[in-house]
Coordinates of C-alpha atoms in Angstrom, one line a residue:
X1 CA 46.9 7.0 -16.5
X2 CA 48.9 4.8 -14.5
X3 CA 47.6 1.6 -12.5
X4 CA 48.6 1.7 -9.6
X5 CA 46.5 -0.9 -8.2
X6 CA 47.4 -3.6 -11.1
X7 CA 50.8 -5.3 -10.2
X8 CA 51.3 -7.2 -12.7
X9 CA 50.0 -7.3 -16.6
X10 CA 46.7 -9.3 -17.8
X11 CA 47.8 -11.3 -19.0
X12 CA 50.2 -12.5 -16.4
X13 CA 47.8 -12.9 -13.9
X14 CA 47.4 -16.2 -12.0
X15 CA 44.4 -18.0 -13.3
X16 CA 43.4 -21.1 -11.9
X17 CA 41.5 -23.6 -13.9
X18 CA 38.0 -23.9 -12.9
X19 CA 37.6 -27.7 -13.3
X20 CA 34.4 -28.1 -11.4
X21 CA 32.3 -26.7 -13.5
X22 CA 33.2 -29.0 -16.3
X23 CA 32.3 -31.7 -14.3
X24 CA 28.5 -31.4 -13.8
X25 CA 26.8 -34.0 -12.0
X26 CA 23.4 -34.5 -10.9
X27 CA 23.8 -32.3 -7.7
X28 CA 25.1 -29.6 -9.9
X29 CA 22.1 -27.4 -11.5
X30 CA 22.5 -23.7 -13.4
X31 CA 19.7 -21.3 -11.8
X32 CA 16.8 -20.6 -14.6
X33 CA 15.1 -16.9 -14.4
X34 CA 12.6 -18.2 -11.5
X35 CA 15.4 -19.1 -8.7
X36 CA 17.9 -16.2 -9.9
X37 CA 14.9 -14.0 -9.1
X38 CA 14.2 -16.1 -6.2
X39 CA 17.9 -15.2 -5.1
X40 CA 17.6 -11.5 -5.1
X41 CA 14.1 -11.2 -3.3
X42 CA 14.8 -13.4 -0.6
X43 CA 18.3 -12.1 0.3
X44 CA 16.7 -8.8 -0.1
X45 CA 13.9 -9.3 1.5
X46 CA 15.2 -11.4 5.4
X47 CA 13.4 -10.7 8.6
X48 CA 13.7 -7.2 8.9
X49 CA 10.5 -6.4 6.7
X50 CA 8.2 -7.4 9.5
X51 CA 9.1 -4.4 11.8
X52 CA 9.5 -2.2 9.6
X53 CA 6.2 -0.3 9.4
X54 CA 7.0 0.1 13.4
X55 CA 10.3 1.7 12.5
X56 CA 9.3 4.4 10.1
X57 CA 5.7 5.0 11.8
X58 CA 6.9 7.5 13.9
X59 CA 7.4 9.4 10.4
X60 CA 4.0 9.3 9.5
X61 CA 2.9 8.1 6.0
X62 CA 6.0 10.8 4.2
X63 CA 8.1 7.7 4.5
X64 CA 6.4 6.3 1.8
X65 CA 7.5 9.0 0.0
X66 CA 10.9 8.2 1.2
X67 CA 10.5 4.4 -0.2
X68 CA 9.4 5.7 -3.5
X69 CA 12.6 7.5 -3.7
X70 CA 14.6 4.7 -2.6
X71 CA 13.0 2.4 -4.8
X72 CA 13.8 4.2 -7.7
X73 CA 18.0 4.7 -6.5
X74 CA 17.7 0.5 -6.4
X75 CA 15.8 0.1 -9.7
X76 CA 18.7 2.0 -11.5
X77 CA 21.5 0.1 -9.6
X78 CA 19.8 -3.5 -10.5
X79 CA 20.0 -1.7 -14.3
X80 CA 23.5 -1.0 -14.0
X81 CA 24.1 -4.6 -12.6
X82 CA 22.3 -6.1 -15.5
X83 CA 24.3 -4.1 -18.0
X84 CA 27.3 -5.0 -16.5
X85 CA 26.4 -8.4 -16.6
X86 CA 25.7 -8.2 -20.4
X87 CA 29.4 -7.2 -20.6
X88 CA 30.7 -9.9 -18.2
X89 CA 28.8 -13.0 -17.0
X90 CA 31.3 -14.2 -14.9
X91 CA 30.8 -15.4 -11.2
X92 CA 31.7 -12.2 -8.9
X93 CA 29.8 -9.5 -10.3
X94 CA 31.0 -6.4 -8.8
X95 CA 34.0 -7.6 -7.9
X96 CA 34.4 -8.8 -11.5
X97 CA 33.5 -5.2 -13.0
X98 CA 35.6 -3.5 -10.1
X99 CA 39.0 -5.6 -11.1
X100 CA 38.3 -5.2 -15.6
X101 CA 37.9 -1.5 -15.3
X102 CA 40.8 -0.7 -12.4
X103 CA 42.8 -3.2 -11.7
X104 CA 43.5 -6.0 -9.2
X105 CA 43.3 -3.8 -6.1
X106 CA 40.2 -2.2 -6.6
X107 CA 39.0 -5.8 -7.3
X108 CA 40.5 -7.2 -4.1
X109 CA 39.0 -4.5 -2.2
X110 CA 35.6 -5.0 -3.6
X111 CA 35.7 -8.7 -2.9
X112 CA 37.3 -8.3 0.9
X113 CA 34.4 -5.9 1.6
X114 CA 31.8 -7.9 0.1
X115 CA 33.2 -11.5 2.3
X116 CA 33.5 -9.1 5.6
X117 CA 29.6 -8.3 5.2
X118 CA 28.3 -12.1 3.7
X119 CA 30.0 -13.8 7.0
X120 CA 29.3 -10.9 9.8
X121 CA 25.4 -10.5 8.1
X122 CA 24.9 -13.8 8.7
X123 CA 26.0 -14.3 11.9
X124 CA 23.4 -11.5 13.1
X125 CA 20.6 -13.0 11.1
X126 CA 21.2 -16.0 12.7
X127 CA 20.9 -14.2 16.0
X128 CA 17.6 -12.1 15.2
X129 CA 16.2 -15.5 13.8
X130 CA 16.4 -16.6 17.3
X131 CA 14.1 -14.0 18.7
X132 CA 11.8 -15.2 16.5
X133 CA 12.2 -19.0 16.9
X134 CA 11.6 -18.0 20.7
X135 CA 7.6 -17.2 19.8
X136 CA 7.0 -20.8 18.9
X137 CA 9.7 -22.5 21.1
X138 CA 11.2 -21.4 24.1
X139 CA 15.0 -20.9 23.5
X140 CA 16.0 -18.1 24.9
X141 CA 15.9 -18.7 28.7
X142 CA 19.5 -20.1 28.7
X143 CA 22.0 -18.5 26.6
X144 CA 23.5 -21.5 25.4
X145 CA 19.9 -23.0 24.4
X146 CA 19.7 -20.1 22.3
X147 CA 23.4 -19.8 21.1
X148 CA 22.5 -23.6 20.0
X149 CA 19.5 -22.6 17.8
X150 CA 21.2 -19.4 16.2
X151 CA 24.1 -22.4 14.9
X152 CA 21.7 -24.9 14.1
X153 CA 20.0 -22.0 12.2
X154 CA 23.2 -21.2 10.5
X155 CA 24.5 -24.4 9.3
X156 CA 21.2 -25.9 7.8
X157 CA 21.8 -23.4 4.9
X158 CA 25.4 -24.1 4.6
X159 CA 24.7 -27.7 4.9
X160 CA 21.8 -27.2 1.5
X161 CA 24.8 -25.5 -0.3
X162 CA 27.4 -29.1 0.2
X163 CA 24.4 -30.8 -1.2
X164 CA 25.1 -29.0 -4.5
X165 CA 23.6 -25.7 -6.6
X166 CA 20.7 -28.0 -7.3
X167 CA 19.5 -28.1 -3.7
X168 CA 20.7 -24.2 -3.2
X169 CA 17.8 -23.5 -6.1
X170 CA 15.3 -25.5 -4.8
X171 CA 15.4 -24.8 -0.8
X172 CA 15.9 -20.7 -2.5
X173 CA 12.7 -20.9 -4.6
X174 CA 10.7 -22.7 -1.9
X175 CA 11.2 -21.0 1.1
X176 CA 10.6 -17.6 -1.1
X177 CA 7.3 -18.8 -1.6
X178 CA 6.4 -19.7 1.6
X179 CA 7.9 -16.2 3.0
X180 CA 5.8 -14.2 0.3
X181 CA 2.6 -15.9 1.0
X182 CA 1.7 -14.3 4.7
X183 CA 3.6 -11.0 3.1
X184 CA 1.1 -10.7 0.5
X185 CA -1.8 -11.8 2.8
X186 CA -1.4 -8.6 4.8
X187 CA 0.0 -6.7 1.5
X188 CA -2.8 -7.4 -0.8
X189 CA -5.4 -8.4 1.6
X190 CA -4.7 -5.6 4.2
X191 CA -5.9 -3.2 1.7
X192 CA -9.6 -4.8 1.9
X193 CA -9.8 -4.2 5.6
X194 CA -7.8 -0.5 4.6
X195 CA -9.0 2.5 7.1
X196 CA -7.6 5.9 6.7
X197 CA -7.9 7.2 10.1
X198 CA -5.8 4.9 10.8
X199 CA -2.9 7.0 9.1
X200 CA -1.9 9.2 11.0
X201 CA -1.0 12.4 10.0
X202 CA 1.3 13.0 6.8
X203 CA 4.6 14.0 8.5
X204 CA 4.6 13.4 12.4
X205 CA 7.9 13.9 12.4
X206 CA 9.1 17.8 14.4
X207 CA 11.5 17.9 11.1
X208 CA 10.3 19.5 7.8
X209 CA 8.6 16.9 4.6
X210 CA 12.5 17.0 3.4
X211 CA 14.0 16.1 6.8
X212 CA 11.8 13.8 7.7
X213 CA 11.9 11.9 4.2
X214 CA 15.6 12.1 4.7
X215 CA 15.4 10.7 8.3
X216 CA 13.0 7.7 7.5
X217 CA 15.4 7.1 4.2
X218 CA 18.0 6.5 6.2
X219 CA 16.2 3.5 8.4
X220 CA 14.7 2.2 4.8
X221 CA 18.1 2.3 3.2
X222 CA 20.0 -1.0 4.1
X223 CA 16.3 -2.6 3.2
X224 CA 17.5 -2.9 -0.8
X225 CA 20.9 -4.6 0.0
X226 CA 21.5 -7.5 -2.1
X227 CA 20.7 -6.0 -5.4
X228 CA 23.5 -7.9 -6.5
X229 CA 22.8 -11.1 -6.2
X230 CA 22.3 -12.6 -9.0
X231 CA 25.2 -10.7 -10.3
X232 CA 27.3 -12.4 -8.2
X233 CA 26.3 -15.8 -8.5
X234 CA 26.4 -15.3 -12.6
X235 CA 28.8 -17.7 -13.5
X236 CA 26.2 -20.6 -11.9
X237 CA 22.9 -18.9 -14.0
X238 CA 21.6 -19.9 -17.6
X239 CA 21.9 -17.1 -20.3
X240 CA 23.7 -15.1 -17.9
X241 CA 23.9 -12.1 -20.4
X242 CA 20.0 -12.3 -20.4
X243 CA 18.6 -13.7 -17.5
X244 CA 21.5 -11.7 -14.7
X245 CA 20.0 -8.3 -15.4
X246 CA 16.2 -9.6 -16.1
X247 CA 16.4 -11.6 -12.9
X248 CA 17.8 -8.6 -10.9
X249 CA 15.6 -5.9 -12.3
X250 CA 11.9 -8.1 -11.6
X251 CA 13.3 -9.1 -8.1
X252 CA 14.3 -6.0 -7.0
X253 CA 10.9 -4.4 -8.5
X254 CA 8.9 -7.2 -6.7
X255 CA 10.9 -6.9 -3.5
X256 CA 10.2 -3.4 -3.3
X257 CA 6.0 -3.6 -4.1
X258 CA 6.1 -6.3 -1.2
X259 CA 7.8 -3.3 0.8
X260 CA 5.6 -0.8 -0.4
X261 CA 2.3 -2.2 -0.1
X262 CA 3.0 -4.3 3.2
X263 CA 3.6 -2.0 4.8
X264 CA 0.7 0.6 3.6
X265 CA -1.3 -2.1 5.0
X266 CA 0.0 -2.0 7.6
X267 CA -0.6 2.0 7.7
X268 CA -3.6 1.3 7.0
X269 CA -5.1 -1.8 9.6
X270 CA -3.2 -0.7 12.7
X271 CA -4.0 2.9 14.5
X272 CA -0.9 5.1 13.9
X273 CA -0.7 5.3 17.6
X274 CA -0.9 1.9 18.4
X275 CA 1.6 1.2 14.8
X276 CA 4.5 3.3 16.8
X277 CA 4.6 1.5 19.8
X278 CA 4.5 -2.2 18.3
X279 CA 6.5 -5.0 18.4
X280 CA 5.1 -6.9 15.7
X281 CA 3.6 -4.9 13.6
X282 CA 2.3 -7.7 11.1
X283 CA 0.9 -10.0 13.3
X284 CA -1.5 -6.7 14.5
X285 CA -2.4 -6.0 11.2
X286 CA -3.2 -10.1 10.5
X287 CA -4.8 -9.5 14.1
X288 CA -7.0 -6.6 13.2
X289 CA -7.8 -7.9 9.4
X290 CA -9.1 -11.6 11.1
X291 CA -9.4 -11.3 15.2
X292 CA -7.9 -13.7 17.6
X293 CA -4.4 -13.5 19.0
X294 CA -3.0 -15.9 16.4
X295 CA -1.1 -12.9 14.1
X296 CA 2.0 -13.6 16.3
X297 CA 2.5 -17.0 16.3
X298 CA 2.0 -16.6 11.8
X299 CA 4.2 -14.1 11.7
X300 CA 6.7 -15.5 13.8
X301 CA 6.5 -19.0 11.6
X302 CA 6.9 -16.4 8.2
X303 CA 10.2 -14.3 9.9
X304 CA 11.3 -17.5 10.4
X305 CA 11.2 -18.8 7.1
X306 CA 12.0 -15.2 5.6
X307 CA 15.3 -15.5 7.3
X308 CA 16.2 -19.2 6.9
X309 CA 16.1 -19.1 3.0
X310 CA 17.8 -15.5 3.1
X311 CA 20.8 -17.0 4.8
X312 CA 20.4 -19.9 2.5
X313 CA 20.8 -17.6 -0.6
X314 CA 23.5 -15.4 1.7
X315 CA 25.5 -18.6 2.4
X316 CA 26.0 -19.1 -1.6
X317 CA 26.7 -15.6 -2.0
X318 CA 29.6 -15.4 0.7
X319 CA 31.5 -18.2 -1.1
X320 CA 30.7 -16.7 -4.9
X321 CA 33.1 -13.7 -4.7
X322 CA 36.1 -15.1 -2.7
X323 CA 35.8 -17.8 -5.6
X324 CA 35.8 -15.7 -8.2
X325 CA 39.0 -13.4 -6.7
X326 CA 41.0 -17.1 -5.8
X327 CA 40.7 -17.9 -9.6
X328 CA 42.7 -14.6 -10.0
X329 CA 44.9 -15.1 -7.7
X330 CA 43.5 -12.6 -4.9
X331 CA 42.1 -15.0 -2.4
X332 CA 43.9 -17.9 -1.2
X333 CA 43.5 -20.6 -3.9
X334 CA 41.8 -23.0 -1.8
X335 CA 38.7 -21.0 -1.9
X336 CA 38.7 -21.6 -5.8
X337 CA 37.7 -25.4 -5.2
X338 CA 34.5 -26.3 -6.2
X339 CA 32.1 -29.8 -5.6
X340 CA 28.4 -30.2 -6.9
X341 CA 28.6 -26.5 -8.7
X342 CA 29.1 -25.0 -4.8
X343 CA 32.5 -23.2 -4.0
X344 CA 32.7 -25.7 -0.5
X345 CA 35.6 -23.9 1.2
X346 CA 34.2 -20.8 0.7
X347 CA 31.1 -21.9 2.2
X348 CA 32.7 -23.9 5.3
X349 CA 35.2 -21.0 6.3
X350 CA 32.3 -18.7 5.8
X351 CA 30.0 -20.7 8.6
X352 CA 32.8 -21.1 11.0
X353 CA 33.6 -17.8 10.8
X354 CA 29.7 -16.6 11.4
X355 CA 29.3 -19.7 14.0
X356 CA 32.6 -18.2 16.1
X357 CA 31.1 -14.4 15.6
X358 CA 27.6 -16.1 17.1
X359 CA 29.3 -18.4 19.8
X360 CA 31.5 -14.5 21.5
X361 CA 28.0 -12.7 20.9
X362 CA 26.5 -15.3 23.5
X363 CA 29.2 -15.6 25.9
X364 CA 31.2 -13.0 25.9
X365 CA 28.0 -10.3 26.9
X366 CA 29.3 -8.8 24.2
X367 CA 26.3 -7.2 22.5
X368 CA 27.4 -3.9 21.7
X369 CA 30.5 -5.1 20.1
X370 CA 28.0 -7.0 18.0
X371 CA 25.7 -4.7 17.2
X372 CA 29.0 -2.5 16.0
X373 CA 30.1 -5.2 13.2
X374 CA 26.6 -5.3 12.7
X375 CA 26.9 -1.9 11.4
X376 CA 30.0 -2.0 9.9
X377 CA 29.0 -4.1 7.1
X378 CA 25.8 -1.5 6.1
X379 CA 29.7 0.1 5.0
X380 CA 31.3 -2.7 3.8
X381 CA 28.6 -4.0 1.9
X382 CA 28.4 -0.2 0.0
X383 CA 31.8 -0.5 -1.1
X384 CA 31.4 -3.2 -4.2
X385 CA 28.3 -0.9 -4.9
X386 CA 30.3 2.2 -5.6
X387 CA 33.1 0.4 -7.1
X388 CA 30.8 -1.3 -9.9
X389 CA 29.0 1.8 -10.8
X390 CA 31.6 3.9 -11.1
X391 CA 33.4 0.8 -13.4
X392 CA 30.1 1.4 -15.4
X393 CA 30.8 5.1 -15.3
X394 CA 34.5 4.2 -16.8
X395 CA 33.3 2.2 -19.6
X396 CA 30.8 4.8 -20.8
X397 CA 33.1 8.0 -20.6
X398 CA 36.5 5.9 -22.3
X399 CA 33.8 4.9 -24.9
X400 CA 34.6 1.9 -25.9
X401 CA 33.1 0.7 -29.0
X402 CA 32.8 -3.4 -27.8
X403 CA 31.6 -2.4 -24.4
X404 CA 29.1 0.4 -24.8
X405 CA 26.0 0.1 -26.0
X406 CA 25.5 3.8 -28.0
X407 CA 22.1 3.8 -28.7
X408 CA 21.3 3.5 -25.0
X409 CA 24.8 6.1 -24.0
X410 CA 22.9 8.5 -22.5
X411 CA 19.9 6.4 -20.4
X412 CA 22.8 4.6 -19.3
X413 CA 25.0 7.5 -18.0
X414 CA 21.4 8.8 -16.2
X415 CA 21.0 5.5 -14.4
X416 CA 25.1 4.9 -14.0
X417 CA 25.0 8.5 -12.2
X418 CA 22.1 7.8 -10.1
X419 CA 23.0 4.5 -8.9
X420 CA 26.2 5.9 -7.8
X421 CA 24.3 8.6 -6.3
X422 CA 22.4 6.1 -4.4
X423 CA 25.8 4.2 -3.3
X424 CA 26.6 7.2 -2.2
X425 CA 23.6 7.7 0.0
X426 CA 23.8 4.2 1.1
X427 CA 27.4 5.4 2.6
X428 CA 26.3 8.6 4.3
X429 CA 23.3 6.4 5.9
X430 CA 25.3 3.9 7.8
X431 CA 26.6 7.2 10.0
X432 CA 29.9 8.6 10.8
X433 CA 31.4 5.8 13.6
X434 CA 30.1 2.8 10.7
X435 CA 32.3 4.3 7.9
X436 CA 34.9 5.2 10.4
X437 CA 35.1 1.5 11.9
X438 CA 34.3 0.4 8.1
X439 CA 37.5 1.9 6.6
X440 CA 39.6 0.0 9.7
X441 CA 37.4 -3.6 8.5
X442 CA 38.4 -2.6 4.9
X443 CA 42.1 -1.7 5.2
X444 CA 42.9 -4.8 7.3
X445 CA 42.7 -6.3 4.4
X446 CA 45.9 -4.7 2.5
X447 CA 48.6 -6.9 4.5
X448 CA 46.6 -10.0 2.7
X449 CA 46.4 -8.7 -0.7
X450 CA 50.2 -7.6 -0.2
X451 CA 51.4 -11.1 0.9
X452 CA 49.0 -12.9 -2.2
X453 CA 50.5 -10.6 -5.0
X454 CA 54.4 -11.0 -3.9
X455 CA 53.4 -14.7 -4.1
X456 CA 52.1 -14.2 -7.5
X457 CA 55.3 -11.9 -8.5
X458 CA 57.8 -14.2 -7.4
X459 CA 55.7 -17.2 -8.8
X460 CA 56.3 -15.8 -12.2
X461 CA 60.0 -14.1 -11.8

């Protein structure tokens, strides 16, 4: 079948040399198992997590039915990453697999999607850091006090990733311990103080088991993105065939027990009633589980840190794909420049781009437009998904003898199908005006892909 989306042959294509990485110094530092797992829990795992028991309480306890389910759609997608990663350990992941299997416009899509969510995502997690930040100092009287401490939150990440990959590992593996340690508290010690009157009933939804799994799926969805993480950042980890797919399966897993048991004891500690109507649903449970009125100012430090190292792993993320598509010769080439192991243009055009968005969200009273992009990357950051699954999909049904494992063809096809499958749902969840406004984010792209691949063309006429 014709490619329409290649415009030129393979081995045409504009490489450029990647002469950073031959160059390692002692800011430069490959990511072991530990901090590649680090990299997908914590940028999985941000600041949301501590309201979510609040957001699917009104369910009842069925939407832990509906995380089960979920679960198991993002287990089988961080499979598919890892076998994809077997077959190519090269810094991009899905836009990597999206580009081998269909060409350079599928790739460029794939990597415009995926830079459109990194930069917009962390713009709003700067924001909701904020709120947060506000429980233990006041910043949020003034808008520019707070508009101050949303960039201050922003660029202390970015400024960890010009140190070097070294410092991106370390801050990554720290501040994942320090956000998992109050999480477990109230995960693991919450069931010790466990009361099941507290429950609530088992669906207190006015939908049917199925509708009201399918309604409190659709808040837990966009809680498993960045499954791909250590997919992306490949190209900077050891054993990348090995340790991609290990480190992507185990953090994905353990992201999703944190989930899980959090917030059953959350269930669990705080009356259902009381559970719908709350604000901070962790620092009742600490405050039920110990006494005292100190639950809020914990859990506030533990958002805080959650979502500091999250846009720390984030911040590395949004400059890993646009580097990986430069080197092809789909992203402007100065993007493809790399210091200390860290693609730094990537990373500085990613903050200004995120510290602008945060600068018009404060002054501009422009929180509905906001909250819009906000939802137009739960689209955007779908697309790579879908586009990497169904490049797994290719490789198994063309068969290819060097790329397809045949002892494992049919697990693979089962978890290739429901990963897409969960894509899928991830799509239908972010809601009709998302994918609409999503498309327009996506397309807007074409008139850059068009102007880089005439440049390549008449570069090699």
């Amino acid at each position: 079948m014709h490619d329409t989306g290649t415009v030129q042959s393979a081995p045409a294509r504009q490489q450029i040399p990647h002469q950073a990485a031959t160059t390692p110094d002692r800011h430069t530092r490959r990511f072991g198992l530990p901090v590649a797992t680090a990299l997908v829990m914590g940028n999985i795992i941000g600041g949301g997590i501590f309201l979510l028991p609040a957001s699917v309480a009104p369910f009842g306890t069925v939407s832990l039915v509906a995380f089960g389910v979920l679960t198991a759609g993002a287990i089988a997608l961080a499979l598919v990453f890892g076998r994809l990663a077997e077959r190519d350990p090269r810094t991009g992941g899905p836009y990597v697999y999206a580009r081998e299997a269909f060409g350079d416009f599928a790739g460029f899509l794939s990597a415009w999607a995926y830079w459109i969510t990194t930069w917009v995502s962390n713009a709003a997690l700067a924001v909701a850091a904020v709120g947060y930040l506000d429980v233990l100092i006041p910043v949020n009287d003034h808008a520019w006090t707070a508009c101050l401490a949303a960039l201050v939150i922003q660029w202390l990440p970015a400024l960890s990733n010009f140190a070097g990959s070294r410092y991106v590992g370390a801050v990554q593996l720290v501040s994942t311990v320090l956000k998992f340690a109050p999480l477990l508290l109230v995960a693991v010690g919450g069931l010790f103080f466990f009361d099941a009157d507290n429950l609530g009933p088992f669906n207190a939804s006015d939908d049917g088991t199925l509708g009201a799994v399918s309604a409190s799926a659709a808040i837990l969805l966009f809680s498993y993105l960045g499954v791909e993480s250590a997919a992306v950042s490949a190209g900077e980890v050891r054993d990348p065939r090995r340790n991609v797919g290990r480190a992507t399966v185990i953090g994905t897993t353990g992201a999703a027990l944190v989930y899980l048991l959090g917030t059953l004891s959350v269930f669990g500690t705080v009356a259902h009633d009381e559970l719908v109507g709350s604000t901070a649903p962790f620092s009742d449970a600490v405050d039920a589980m110990f006494g005292g009125s100190w639950g809020g100012w914990a859990v506030a430090l533990a958002a805080l840190v959650s979502m500091t190292g999250c846009l720390n792993g984030w911040t590395l993320l949004s400059a890993q794909t646009p580097y990986a598509a430069a080197r092809d010769g789909l992203f402007p080439a100065a993007f493809a420049r790399k210091r200390r192991g860290v693609p730094t243009v990537g990373v500085a055009v990613t903050v200004v781009l995120a510290s602008l968005l945060t600068v018009y969200n404060y002054t501009a009273g422009s929180a509905r437009v906001f909250e819009i992009l906000v939802l137009v990357t739960t689209f955007t950051a779908t697309v790579p998904y879908l586009l990497a699954t169904a490049a797994q999909i290719f490789h198994l049904v063309r068969g290819e003898r060097e790329k397809v494992n045949r002892a494992r063809l049919v697990r693979d096809a089962v978890l290739a199908s429901l990963a897409f499958g969960f894509s899928l749902w991830l799509v239908a969840g972010a809601g009709y005006a998302a994918v609409y406004q999503g498309v327009l984010f996506l397309f807007a792209g074409v008139p850059v892909y068009a102007w880089l691949a005439a440049r390549r063309q008449r570069a090699t006429a």
